[in-house]
CSV table of N, CA and C and ligand atoms in Angstrom, one decimal:
chain,number,residue,atom,x,y,z
A,1,MET,N,-6.7,-2.9,-7.9
A,1,MET,CA,-5.9,-2.9,-6.7
A,1,MET,C,-6.9,-2.7,-5.5
A,2,ALA,N,-6.4,-3.1,-4.3
A,2,ALA,CA,-7.3,-3.0,-3.2
A,2,ALA,C,-6.5,-2.7,-1.9
A,3,LEU,N,-7.1,-2.0,-1.0
A,3,LEU,CA,-6.5,-1.9,0.3
A,3,LEU,C,-6.7,-3.2,1.1
A,4,LEU,N,-5.7,-3.6,1.8
A,4,LEU,CA,-5.8,-4.9,2.6
A,4,LEU,C,-5.9,-4.5,4.0
A,5,SER,N,-6.5,-5.3,4.8
A,5,SER,CA,-6.5,-5.0,6.3
A,5,SER,C,-5.3,-5.5,6.9
A,6,ILE,N,-4.7,-4.7,7.8
A,6,ILE,CA,-3.4,-5.1,8.5
A,6,ILE,C,-3.7,-5.7,9.9
A,7,LEU,N,-3.1,-6.9,10.1
A,7,LEU,CA,-3.3,-7.5,11.4
A,7,LEU,C,-2.7,-6.7,12.5
A,8,GLN,N,-3.3,-6.6,13.6
A,8,GLN,CA,-2.8,-5.8,14.7
A,8,GLN,C,-2.3,-6.7,15.9
A,9,TYR,N,-1.1,-6.3,16.3
A,9,TYR,CA,-0.5,-7.0,17.5
A,9,TYR,C,-1.5,-6.9,18.7
A,10,PRO,N,-1.7,-7.9,19.5
A,10,PRO,CA,-1.1,-9.2,19.5
A,10,PRO,C,-1.9,-10.3,18.8
A,11,ASP,N,-2.3,-10.1,17.6
A,11,ASP,CA,-3.0,-11.1,16.9
A,11,ASP,C,-2.0,-12.3,16.7
A,12,PRO,N,-2.4,-13.5,17.1
A,12,PRO,CA,-1.5,-14.6,17.0
A,12,PRO,C,-1.1,-15.0,15.6
A,13,LYS,N,-2.0,-14.5,14.6
A,13,LYS,CA,-1.6,-14.9,13.2
A,13,LYS,C,-0.4,-14.2,12.7
A,14,LEU,N,0.0,-13.1,13.5
A,14,LEU,CA,1.3,-12.4,13.1
A,14,LEU,C,2.5,-13.3,13.4
A,15,HIS,N,2.3,-14.4,14.1
A,15,HIS,CA,3.4,-15.3,14.5
A,15,HIS,C,3.5,-16.5,13.5
A,16,THR,N,2.8,-16.4,12.4
A,16,THR,CA,2.9,-17.5,11.4
A,16,THR,C,4.1,-17.4,10.6
A,17,LEU,N,4.8,-18.6,10.4
A,17,LEU,CA,6.0,-18.6,9.6
A,17,LEU,C,5.6,-18.6,8.1
A,18,ALA,N,6.1,-17.6,7.3
A,18,ALA,CA,5.8,-17.5,5.9
A,18,ALA,C,6.5,-18.5,5.1
A,19,ARG,N,5.8,-19.1,4.1
A,19,ARG,CA,6.5,-20.1,3.2
A,19,ARG,C,7.0,-19.4,1.9
A,20,PRO,N,8.0,-20.0,1.3
A,20,PRO,CA,8.5,-19.4,0.1
A,20,PRO,C,7.4,-19.3,-1.0
A,21,VAL,N,7.5,-18.3,-1.8
A,21,VAL,CA,6.6,-18.2,-3.0
A,21,VAL,C,7.1,-19.2,-4.0
A,22,GLN,N,6.2,-19.9,-4.6
A,22,GLN,CA,6.5,-21.0,-5.5
A,22,GLN,C,6.7,-20.4,-6.9
A,23,ALA,N,5.9,-19.4,-7.3
A,23,ALA,CA,6.0,-18.8,-8.7
A,23,ALA,C,5.5,-17.4,-8.6
A,24,VAL,N,6.3,-16.5,-9.2
A,24,VAL,CA,5.9,-15.1,-9.2
A,24,VAL,C,5.0,-14.9,-10.4
A,25,ASP,N,3.7,-15.2,-10.1
A,25,ASP,CA,2.7,-15.2,-11.1
A,25,ASP,C,1.7,-14.0,-10.9
A,26,ALA,N,0.6,-14.0,-11.7
A,26,ALA,CA,-0.3,-12.9,-11.6
A,26,ALA,C,-0.9,-12.7,-10.2
A,27,ARG,N,-1.1,-13.8,-9.5
A,27,ARG,CA,-1.6,-13.7,-8.1
A,27,ARG,C,-0.6,-13.0,-7.2
A,28,ILE,N,0.7,-13.3,-7.3
A,28,ILE,CA,1.7,-12.7,-6.5
A,28,ILE,C,1.8,-11.2,-6.9
A,29,GLN,N,1.8,-10.9,-8.2
A,29,GLN,CA,1.9,-9.5,-8.7
A,29,GLN,C,0.7,-8.7,-8.2
A,30,ALA,N,-0.5,-9.3,-8.1
A,30,ALA,CA,-1.6,-8.6,-7.6
A,30,ALA,C,-1.4,-8.3,-6.1
A,31,LEU,N,-0.9,-9.3,-5.4
A,31,LEU,CA,-0.6,-9.1,-4.0
A,31,LEU,C,0.4,-8.0,-3.7
A,32,VAL,N,1.4,-8.0,-4.5
A,32,VAL,CA,2.4,-6.9,-4.4
A,32,VAL,C,1.8,-5.6,-4.6
A,33,ALA,N,1.0,-5.4,-5.7
A,33,ALA,CA,0.3,-4.1,-6.0
A,33,ALA,C,-0.6,-3.7,-4.8
A,34,ASP,N,-1.3,-4.7,-4.3
A,34,ASP,CA,-2.2,-4.4,-3.1
A,34,ASP,C,-1.4,-4.0,-1.9
A,35,MET,N,-0.3,-4.7,-1.7
A,35,MET,CA,0.5,-4.4,-0.5
A,35,MET,C,1.1,-3.0,-0.6
A,36,LEU,N,1.6,-2.6,-1.8
A,36,LEU,CA,2.2,-1.3,-2.0
A,36,LEU,C,1.1,-0.2,-1.7
A,37,GLU,N,-0.1,-0.4,-2.3
A,37,GLU,CA,-1.2,0.5,-2.1
A,37,GLU,C,-1.5,0.6,-0.6
A,38,THR,N,-1.5,-0.5,0.1
A,38,THR,CA,-1.9,-0.5,1.5
A,38,THR,C,-0.8,0.2,2.4
A,39,MET,N,0.5,-0.1,2.0
A,39,MET,CA,1.6,0.5,2.7
A,39,MET,C,1.6,2.1,2.6
A,40,TYR,N,1.4,2.5,1.3
A,40,TYR,CA,1.4,4.0,1.1
A,40,TYR,C,0.2,4.6,1.8
A,41,ASP,N,-0.9,4.0,1.7
A,41,ASP,CA,-2.2,4.5,2.3
A,41,ASP,C,-2.0,4.7,3.8
A,42,ALA,N,-1.2,3.8,4.4
A,42,ALA,CA,-1.0,3.8,5.9
A,42,ALA,C,0.2,4.6,6.3
A,43,ASN,N,0.8,5.3,5.3
A,43,ASN,CA,2.1,6.0,5.5
A,43,ASN,C,3.2,5.2,6.1
A,44,GLY,N,3.3,3.9,5.7
A,44,GLY,CA,4.3,3.1,6.2
A,44,GLY,C,5.5,3.1,5.3
A,45,ILE,N,6.7,2.6,5.7
A,45,ILE,CA,7.8,2.5,4.9
A,45,ILE,C,8.1,1.0,4.5
A,46,GLY,N,7.3,0.1,5.1
A,46,GLY,CA,7.5,-1.3,4.8
A,46,GLY,C,6.3,-2.1,5.2
A,47,LEU,N,6.1,-3.2,4.5
A,47,LEU,CA,5.0,-4.1,4.8
A,47,LEU,C,5.3,-5.5,4.4
A,48,ALA,N,5.1,-6.5,5.3
A,48,ALA,CA,5.3,-7.9,5.0
A,48,ALA,C,4.0,-8.5,4.7
A,49,ALA,N,3.9,-9.5,3.8
A,49,ALA,CA,2.7,-10.2,3.5
A,49,ALA,C,2.0,-10.8,4.8
A,50,SER,N,2.9,-11.2,5.7
A,50,SER,CA,2.4,-11.8,7.0
A,50,SER,C,1.4,-10.8,7.7
A,51,GLN,N,1.7,-9.5,7.5
A,51,GLN,CA,0.9,-8.5,8.2
A,51,GLN,C,-0.5,-8.3,7.6
A,52,VAL,N,-0.7,-8.8,6.3
A,52,VAL,CA,-2.0,-8.8,5.7
A,52,VAL,C,-2.6,-10.2,5.6
A,53,ASP,N,-2.0,-11.1,6.5
A,53,ASP,CA,-2.5,-12.4,6.7
A,53,ASP,C,-2.3,-13.3,5.5
A,54,VAL,N,-1.3,-13.0,4.7
A,54,VAL,CA,-0.9,-13.9,3.6
A,54,VAL,C,0.5,-14.4,4.0
A,55,HIS,N,0.6,-15.7,4.2
A,55,HIS,CA,1.8,-16.2,4.9
A,55,HIS,C,2.8,-16.8,3.8
A,56,GLU,N,3.2,-15.9,2.9
A,56,GLU,CA,4.2,-16.2,1.9
A,56,GLU,C,5.2,-15.1,2.0
A,57,GLN,N,6.5,-15.5,1.5
A,57,GLN,CA,7.6,-14.6,1.7
A,57,GLN,C,7.6,-13.4,0.7
A,58,VAL,N,6.8,-12.4,1.0
A,58,VAL,CA,6.8,-11.2,0.1
A,58,VAL,C,6.9,-10.0,1.0
A,59,VAL,N,7.7,-9.0,0.7
A,59,VAL,CA,8.0,-7.8,1.4
A,59,VAL,C,7.9,-6.6,0.4
A,60,VAL,N,7.3,-5.5,0.8
A,60,VAL,CA,7.4,-4.3,0.1
A,60,VAL,C,8.0,-3.2,1.0
A,61,ILE,N,8.8,-2.3,0.4
A,61,ILE,CA,9.5,-1.3,1.2
A,61,ILE,C,9.6,0.0,0.3
A,62,ASP,N,9.5,1.1,0.9
A,62,ASP,CA,9.8,2.4,0.3
A,62,ASP,C,10.3,3.4,1.3
A,63,VAL,N,11.6,3.6,1.4
A,63,VAL,CA,12.1,4.5,2.4
A,63,VAL,C,12.4,5.9,1.8
A,64,SER,N,12.0,6.1,0.5
A,64,SER,CA,12.3,7.4,-0.1
A,64,SER,C,11.4,8.5,0.4
A,65,GLU,N,11.9,9.7,0.3
A,65,GLU,CA,11.1,10.9,0.8
A,65,GLU,C,9.8,11.1,0.0
A,66,GLU,N,10.0,10.8,-1.3
A,66,GLU,CA,8.8,11.1,-2.2
A,66,GLU,C,7.9,9.9,-2.3
A,67,HIS,N,8.2,8.8,-1.6
A,67,HIS,CA,7.3,7.6,-1.7
A,67,HIS,C,7.2,7.2,-3.2
A,68,ASP,N,8.3,7.2,-3.9
A,68,ASP,CA,8.1,6.8,-5.3
A,68,ASP,C,9.2,5.8,-5.8
A,69,THR,N,9.8,5.1,-4.7
A,69,THR,CA,10.9,4.2,-5.1
A,69,THR,C,10.5,2.8,-4.4
A,70,PRO,N,9.5,2.1,-4.9
A,70,PRO,CA,9.1,0.9,-4.2
A,70,PRO,C,10.2,-0.2,-4.4
A,71,LEU,N,10.4,-1.0,-3.4
A,71,LEU,CA,11.3,-2.1,-3.5
A,71,LEU,C,10.5,-3.4,-3.1
A,72,VAL,N,10.6,-4.4,-4.0
A,72,VAL,CA,9.8,-5.6,-3.8
A,72,VAL,C,10.8,-6.7,-3.5
A,73,LEU,N,10.7,-7.4,-2.4
A,73,LEU,CA,11.6,-8.6,-2.1
A,73,LEU,C,10.7,-9.8,-2.0
A,74,ILE,N,10.9,-10.8,-2.9
A,74,ILE,CA,10.2,-12.0,-2.8
A,74,ILE,C,11.2,-13.1,-2.4
A,75,ASN,N,10.9,-14.0,-1.5
A,75,ASN,CA,11.8,-15.0,-1.0
A,75,ASN,C,13.1,-14.4,-0.6
A,76,PRO,N,13.2,-13.3,0.2
A,76,PRO,CA,14.4,-12.7,0.5
A,76,PRO,C,15.3,-13.5,1.5
A,77,ALA,N,16.6,-13.4,1.4
A,77,ALA,CA,17.5,-14.0,2.3
A,77,ALA,C,18.6,-13.0,2.6
A,78,ILE,N,18.9,-12.8,3.9
A,78,ILE,CA,20.1,-12.0,4.2
A,78,ILE,C,21.3,-12.9,4.2
A,79,VAL,N,22.2,-12.6,3.3
A,79,VAL,CA,23.4,-13.4,3.1
A,79,VAL,C,24.6,-12.8,3.8
A,80,TRP,N,24.5,-11.6,4.3
A,80,TRP,CA,25.6,-11.0,5.1
A,80,TRP,C,25.0,-9.9,5.9
A,81,PHE,N,25.5,-9.9,7.2
A,81,PHE,CA,25.1,-8.8,8.2
A,81,PHE,C,26.5,-8.2,8.6
A,82,SER,N,26.5,-6.8,8.7
A,82,SER,CA,27.7,-6.2,9.2
A,82,SER,C,27.8,-6.5,10.7
A,83,GLU,N,29.1,-6.5,11.2
A,83,GLU,CA,29.2,-6.6,12.6
A,83,GLU,C,28.8,-5.4,13.4
A,84,GLU,N,28.9,-4.3,12.7
A,84,GLU,CA,28.5,-3.0,13.4
A,84,GLU,C,27.0,-3.0,13.5
A,85,ARG,N,26.6,-2.6,14.7
A,85,ARG,CA,25.1,-2.5,14.9
A,85,ARG,C,24.7,-1.2,15.4
A,86,VAL,N,23.4,-0.9,15.2
A,86,VAL,CA,22.9,0.5,15.6
A,86,VAL,C,21.6,0.3,16.3
A,87,LEU,N,21.4,1.2,17.3
A,87,LEU,CA,20.1,1.2,18.0
A,87,LEU,C,19.2,2.2,17.3
A,88,ASN,N,18.0,1.8,16.9
A,88,ASN,CA,17.2,2.8,16.2
A,88,ASN,C,15.7,2.6,16.7
A,89,GLU,N,15.0,3.8,16.7
A,89,GLU,CA,13.6,3.8,17.2
A,89,GLU,C,12.8,3.2,16.1
A,90,GLU,N,12.1,2.1,16.4
A,90,GLU,CA,11.2,1.5,15.3
A,90,GLU,C,9.8,1.6,15.7
A,91,GLY,N,9.0,1.5,14.6
A,91,GLY,CA,7.5,1.4,14.8
A,91,GLY,C,7.0,0.3,13.8
A,92,CYS,N,5.7,0.1,13.8
A,92,CYS,CA,5.2,-1.0,12.9
A,92,CYS,C,3.7,-0.7,12.7
A,93,LEU,N,3.3,-1.0,11.4
A,93,LEU,CA,1.9,-0.8,11.1
A,93,LEU,C,1.0,-1.7,11.9
A,94,SER,N,1.6,-2.8,12.4
A,94,SER,CA,0.8,-3.8,13.2
A,94,SER,C,0.8,-3.4,14.7
A,95,VAL,N,1.6,-2.4,15.0
A,95,VAL,CA,1.6,-2.0,16.4
A,95,VAL,C,1.5,-0.4,16.4
A,96,PRO,N,0.4,0.1,16.0
A,96,PRO,CA,0.3,1.6,15.8
A,96,PRO,C,0.5,2.4,17.1
A,97,GLY,N,1.2,3.5,16.9
A,97,GLY,CA,1.4,4.4,18.1
A,97,GLY,C,2.5,4.0,19.0
A,98,ILE,N,3.2,2.8,18.8
A,98,ILE,CA,4.2,2.3,19.7
A,98,ILE,C,5.6,2.5,18.9
A,99,TYR,N,6.6,3.1,19.6
A,99,TYR,CA,7.9,3.2,19.0
A,99,TYR,C,8.9,2.9,20.1
A,100,ASP,N,9.9,2.1,19.8
A,100,ASP,CA,10.9,1.7,20.8
A,100,ASP,C,12.2,1.3,20.1
A,101,GLY,N,13.3,1.3,20.9
A,101,GLY,CA,14.6,1.1,20.3
A,101,GLY,C,14.9,-0.4,20.1
A,102,VAL,N,15.4,-0.7,18.9
A,102,VAL,CA,15.8,-2.1,18.6
A,102,VAL,C,17.2,-2.0,17.9
A,103,GLU,N,18.0,-2.9,18.3
A,103,GLU,CA,19.4,-3.0,17.8
A,103,GLU,C,19.4,-3.9,16.5
A,104,ARG,N,20.0,-3.4,15.5
A,104,ARG,CA,20.1,-4.1,14.2
A,104,ARG,C,21.5,-3.9,13.6
A,105,ALA,N,21.8,-4.8,12.7
A,105,ALA,CA,23.1,-4.6,11.9
A,105,ALA,C,22.9,-3.4,11.1
A,106,THR,N,24.0,-2.6,10.9
A,106,THR,CA,23.9,-1.3,10.2
A,106,THR,C,23.9,-1.6,8.7
A,107,GLN,N,24.4,-2.7,8.2
A,107,GLN,CA,24.4,-3.0,6.8
A,107,GLN,C,24.1,-4.5,6.6
A,108,VAL,N,23.4,-4.7,5.5
A,108,VAL,CA,23.1,-6.1,5.1
A,108,VAL,C,23.2,-6.3,3.6
A,109,ARG,N,23.4,-7.5,3.2
A,109,ARG,CA,23.3,-7.9,1.8
A,109,ARG,C,22.2,-8.9,1.7
A,110,VAL,N,21.3,-8.7,0.7
A,110,VAL,CA,20.1,-9.5,0.6
A,110,VAL,C,20.0,-10.0,-0.8
A,111,THR,N,19.6,-11.3,-0.9
A,111,THR,CA,19.2,-11.8,-2.2
A,111,THR,C,17.7,-12.0,-2.2
A,112,ALA,N,17.0,-11.8,-3.3
A,112,ALA,CA,15.6,-12.0,-3.4
A,112,ALA,C,15.2,-12.0,-4.9
A,113,LEU,N,13.9,-12.3,-5.1
A,113,LEU,CA,13.4,-12.2,-6.5
A,113,LEU,C,12.7,-10.8,-6.5
A,114,ASP,N,12.7,-10.1,-7.6
A,114,ASP,CA,11.9,-8.9,-7.7
A,114,ASP,C,10.5,-9.2,-8.2
A,115,ARG,N,9.7,-8.1,-8.5
A,115,ARG,CA,8.3,-8.3,-8.8
A,115,ARG,C,8.1,-9.1,-10.1
A,116,ASP,N,9.1,-9.1,-10.9
A,116,ASP,CA,9.0,-9.9,-12.2
A,116,ASP,C,9.6,-11.3,-12.0
A,117,GLY,N,10.0,-11.6,-10.8
A,117,GLY,CA,10.6,-13.0,-10.6
A,117,GLY,C,12.1,-13.1,-10.9
A,118,GLN,N,12.7,-11.9,-11.2
A,118,GLN,CA,14.1,-11.9,-11.5
A,118,GLN,C,15.0,-11.9,-10.2
A,119,PRO,N,16.1,-12.6,-10.1
A,119,PRO,CA,16.9,-12.6,-9.0
A,119,PRO,C,17.6,-11.2,-8.8
A,120,GLN,N,17.7,-10.7,-7.6
A,120,GLN,CA,18.4,-9.5,-7.4
A,120,GLN,C,19.3,-9.6,-6.1
A,121,THR,N,20.4,-8.9,-6.1
A,121,THR,CA,21.2,-8.8,-4.9
A,121,THR,C,21.3,-7.4,-4.5
A,122,LEU,N,21.2,-7.1,-3.3
A,122,LEU,CA,21.1,-5.7,-2.8
A,122,LEU,C,22.0,-5.5,-1.6
A,123,GLU,N,22.7,-4.4,-1.6
A,123,GLU,CA,23.5,-4.0,-0.4
A,123,GLU,C,22.7,-2.8,0.2
A,124,ALA,N,22.4,-2.9,1.4
A,124,ALA,CA,21.7,-1.8,2.0
A,124,ALA,C,22.3,-1.3,3.3
A,125,ASP,N,22.2,0.0,3.6
A,125,ASP,CA,22.6,0.5,4.9
A,125,ASP,C,21.5,1.5,5.3
A,126,GLY,N,21.8,2.1,6.5
A,126,GLY,CA,20.9,3.2,7.0
A,126,GLY,C,19.5,2.6,7.2
A,127,LEU,N,18.5,3.5,7.0
A,127,LEU,CA,17.1,3.1,7.2
A,127,LEU,C,16.7,1.9,6.4
A,128,LEU,N,17.2,1.8,5.2
A,128,LEU,CA,16.8,0.7,4.4
A,128,LEU,C,17.2,-0.7,5.0
A,129,ALA,N,18.4,-0.7,5.5
A,129,ALA,CA,18.9,-1.9,6.1
A,129,ALA,C,18.1,-2.3,7.3
A,130,ILE,N,17.7,-1.3,8.1
A,130,ILE,CA,16.9,-1.6,9.3
A,130,ILE,C,15.5,-2.1,8.9
A,131,CYS,N,14.9,-1.4,7.9
A,131,CYS,CA,13.6,-1.8,7.4
A,131,CYS,C,13.6,-3.2,6.8
A,132,ILE,N,14.6,-3.6,6.1
A,132,ILE,CA,14.7,-4.9,5.5
A,132,ILE,C,14.7,-6.0,6.7
A,133,GLN,N,15.5,-5.7,7.7
A,133,GLN,CA,15.6,-6.7,8.8
A,133,GLN,C,14.2,-6.7,9.6
A,134,HIS,N,13.6,-5.6,9.7
A,134,HIS,CA,12.3,-5.5,10.4
A,134,HIS,C,11.2,-6.3,9.6
A,135,GLU,N,11.2,-6.1,8.3
A,135,GLU,CA,10.2,-6.8,7.5
A,135,GLU,C,10.4,-8.3,7.4
A,136,MET,N,11.7,-8.6,7.3
A,136,MET,CA,12.0,-10.1,7.2
A,136,MET,C,11.7,-10.8,8.5
A,137,ASP,N,11.8,-10.1,9.6
A,137,ASP,CA,11.4,-10.7,10.9
A,137,ASP,C,9.9,-11.1,10.8
A,138,HIS,N,9.1,-10.2,10.2
A,138,HIS,CA,7.7,-10.5,10.1
A,138,HIS,C,7.4,-11.9,9.4
A,139,LEU,N,8.3,-12.1,8.4
A,139,LEU,CA,8.1,-13.4,7.6
A,139,LEU,C,8.4,-14.6,8.5
A,140,LEU,N,9.2,-14.3,9.6
A,140,LEU,CA,9.6,-15.4,10.5
A,140,LEU,C,8.6,-15.4,11.7
A,141,GLY,N,7.5,-14.6,11.6
A,141,GLY,CA,6.5,-14.5,12.6
A,141,GLY,C,6.9,-13.7,13.8
A,142,LYS,N,7.9,-12.8,13.6
A,142,LYS,CA,8.4,-12.0,14.7
A,142,LYS,C,8.1,-10.5,14.5
A,143,VAL,N,7.5,-9.9,15.6
A,143,VAL,CA,7.2,-8.5,15.6
A,143,VAL,C,8.2,-7.8,16.5
A,144,PHE,N,8.5,-6.5,16.1
A,144,PHE,CA,9.7,-5.8,16.8
A,144,PHE,C,9.6,-5.7,18.3
A,145,VAL,N,8.3,-5.7,18.8
A,145,VAL,CA,8.2,-5.6,20.3
A,145,VAL,C,8.7,-6.8,21.0
A,146,GLU,N,9.0,-7.9,20.3
A,146,GLU,CA,9.5,-9.1,20.9
A,146,GLU,C,11.0,-8.9,21.2
A,147,TYR,N,11.6,-7.8,20.8
A,147,TYR,CA,13.0,-7.5,21.2
A,147,TYR,C,13.0,-6.8,22.5
A,148,LEU,N,11.9,-6.3,22.9
A,148,LEU,CA,11.8,-5.4,24.1
A,148,LEU,C,11.7,-6.3,25.3
A,149,SER,N,11.8,-5.7,26.5
A,149,SER,CA,11.7,-6.5,27.8
A,149,SER,C,10.3,-7.0,27.9
A,150,PRO,N,10.1,-8.2,28.6
A,150,PRO,CA,8.8,-8.7,28.8
A,150,PRO,C,7.9,-7.7,29.5
A,151,LEU,N,8.4,-6.9,30.3
A,151,LEU,CA,7.6,-5.9,31.0
A,151,LEU,C,7.0,-4.9,30.0
A,152,LYS,N,7.9,-4.4,29.2
A,152,LYS,CA,7.5,-3.4,28.1
A,152,LYS,C,6.5,-4.0,27.2
A,153,ARG,N,6.8,-5.3,26.8
A,153,ARG,CA,5.9,-6.0,25.8
A,153,ARG,C,4.5,-6.2,26.4
A,154,ASN,N,4.4,-6.5,27.7
A,154,ASN,CA,3.1,-6.8,28.3
A,154,ASN,C,2.3,-5.5,28.3
A,155,ARG,N,3.1,-4.4,28.6
A,155,ARG,CA,2.4,-3.1,28.7
A,155,ARG,C,1.8,-2.7,27.3
A,156,ILE,N,2.6,-3.0,26.3
A,156,ILE,CA,2.1,-2.7,24.9
A,156,ILE,C,0.9,-3.6,24.6
A,157,LYS,N,1.0,-4.9,24.9
A,157,LYS,CA,-0.1,-5.8,24.7
A,157,LYS,C,-1.4,-5.3,25.3
A,158,THR,N,-1.3,-4.9,26.6
A,158,THR,CA,-2.4,-4.4,27.3
A,158,THR,C,-3.0,-3.2,26.6
A,159,LYS,N,-2.1,-2.3,26.3
A,159,LYS,CA,-2.5,-1.0,25.6
A,159,LYS,C,-3.2,-1.3,24.3
A,160,MET,N,-2.7,-2.2,23.5
A,160,MET,CA,-3.3,-2.5,22.2
A,160,MET,C,-4.6,-3.1,22.4
A,161,LEU,N,-4.8,-4.1,23.4
A,161,LEU,CA,-6.1,-4.7,23.6
A,161,LEU,C,-7.1,-3.7,24.0
A,162,LYS,N,-6.7,-2.8,24.9
A,162,LYS,CA,-7.6,-1.8,25.4
A,162,LYS,C,-8.1,-0.9,24.3
A,163,THR,N,-7.1,-0.4,23.4
A,163,THR,CA,-7.5,0.4,22.3
A,163,THR,C,-8.5,-0.3,21.4
A,164,ARG,N,-8.2,-1.5,21.2
A,164,ARG,CA,-9.1,-2.3,20.3
A,164,ARG,C,-10.5,-2.4,20.9
A,165,ARG,N,-10.6,-2.6,22.2
A,165,ARG,CA,-11.9,-2.7,22.8
A,165,ARG,C,-12.6,-1.4,22.7
A,166,ALA,N,-11.8,-0.3,22.9
A,166,ALA,CA,-12.4,1.0,22.9
A,166,ALA,C,-13.0,1.3,21.5
A,167,LEU,N,-12.4,0.7,20.4
A,167,LEU,CA,-12.8,0.9,19.1
A,167,LEU,C,-13.9,-0.1,18.7
A,168,GLY,N,-14.2,-1.0,19.6
A,168,GLY,CA,-15.3,-2.0,19.4
A,168,GLY,C,-14.9,-3.1,18.4
A,169,LYS,N,-13.6,-3.3,18.4
A,169,LYS,CA,-13.1,-4.4,17.4
A,169,LYS,C,-12.9,-5.7,18.2
A,170,PRO,N,-13.1,-6.8,17.5
A,170,PRO,CA,-12.9,-8.1,18.2
A,170,PRO,C,-11.4,-8.3,18.6
A,171,GLU,N,-11.2,-9.1,19.6
A,171,GLU,CA,-9.9,-9.4,20.1
A,171,GLU,C,-8.9,-9.8,19.1
A,172,THR,N,-9.3,-10.7,18.2
A,172,THR,CA,-8.5,-11.1,17.1
A,172,THR,C,-9.2,-10.7,15.8
A,173,ALA,N,-8.7,-9.6,15.2
A,173,ALA,CA,-9.3,-9.1,14.0
A,173,ALA,C,-8.7,-9.8,12.8
B,1,NI,NI1,6.3,-4.1,11.1
């Protein structure tokens, strides 16, 4: 297993559309293991492959208190959204230190393959439902700050670029 480096907003590679996984083979299983390790190491509750510059439809999530209940979604599709929506403060490992309100469906039903390639259907609500929608946006090349006003988004962009410069990192890492 290995820690993967996480793309930082506004890296344009975060806007790449992820393609479906063709086969849940050893390569994908190794990616899943590395993504889980990377997510836990960064104290995140979710990570999409897009964020580690692998543009295939793989998401890992763990919203449990003990960080011992990993959920793996391969080729996920949301087949039902509740009409009821909720505004929740979100953050993202690709936009560290930034939190802002995003409105999402309170419940979703998702179909996906699990880490063994078996089909699964999942009903989710609460934080899990929000996290699934956030991670699946990444697969579409969408980062949560894109739901915010252009003014807020530009402020975040400027702040992120400044922080990166201060750390001596290149503009597109
Ligand atoms: Ni994110």
